[in-house]
């Protein structure tokens, strides 16, 4: 997390507290890396499955999928960090070198999603159809990364939930303060919803038109972020009295759902 002196940079609507003095987000960082490795393993698994399936019509190879994953990951990290830094601009103006200190935390999930999509668009800008296939290829690696990040958040206590009445004490939500406070289980909720989305899409994706799986995955990941964000208590920028980590994912979910519907309707029209 980051240090902040409110006497120098007062914030009437939001703040960010330095919780882990001199430390780093070990759990989240480790699980993030694990999520990337699982995504690469998934690409290898799909490649092996396609090679033994005589009816496979997939045009993308392991190399192109790996390049897409690297592009999405790199652009996503840049986007996630840039949005976070922009939200905390007064602080980083005083400590510009800490912009590179990713191990301290400080990534915007919505910024990461936008960056990843832009990375895929840039990679396949010459052929629109390639973009939709690439988006489909990245669907399950993205869900695996989402699952890993929720586990990492749970381990480090970030994205913690609002405090609840003691009669709901069984809702023990991890927080960075290591305090025994009953909170909404935001990290567990995000994890369970992400696993559910993975299992549902794993079952229905073979029957979906090109592009629908990828767009629907983006919509579900963003929707989960928005739903969980309603119950979060960690500091966040407010816009019109609402948390930015609720408004931005909700807008992304709406846009991605619209793209999924567009691809579905286009596929239905082409069959007529």
mmCIF file of C-alpha atoms in Angstrom, residues 20 24-29 151-158 174-178 187:
data_model
loop_
_atom_site.group_PDB
_atom_site.id
_atom_site.type_symbol
_atom_site.label_atom_id
_atom_site.label_comp_id
_atom_site.label_asym_id
_atom_site.label_seq_id
_atom_site.Cartn_x
_atom_site.Cartn_y
_atom_site.Cartn_z
ATOM 1 C CA UNK A 20 1.639 -2.719 5.435
ATOM 2 C CA UNK A 24 4.551 -6.142 0.271
ATOM 3 C CA UNK A 25 1.473 -7.985 -0.863
ATOM 4 C CA UNK A 26 3.064 -11.415 -0.820
ATOM 5 C CA UNK A 27 -0.111 -13.452 -1.171
ATOM 6 C CA UNK A 28 -1.621 -11.387 -3.953
ATOM 7 C CA UNK A 29 1.633 -11.141 -5.918
ATOM 8 C CA UNK A 151 -7.596 -15.868 -3.433
ATOM 9 C CA UNK A 152 -4.599 -13.522 -3.169
ATOM 10 C CA UNK A 153 -6.846 -10.692 -1.969
ATOM 11 C CA UNK A 154 -8.246 -13.020 0.681
ATOM 12 C CA UNK A 155 -4.739 -13.990 1.828
ATOM 13 C CA UNK A 156 -3.551 -10.382 2.130
ATOM 14 C CA UNK A 157 -6.837 -8.966 3.380
ATOM 15 C CA UNK A 158 -7.238 -6.376 0.615
ATOM 16 C CA UNK A 174 -9.899 -10.881 6.141
ATOM 17 C CA UNK A 175 -8.503 -7.357 6.332
ATOM 18 C CA UNK A 176 -4.959 -5.895 6.362
ATOM 19 C CA UNK A 177 -5.334 -4.815 9.990
ATOM 20 C CA UNK A 178 -5.365 -8.457 11.119
ATOM 21 C CA UNK A 187 -13.094 -11.823 -1.181
#
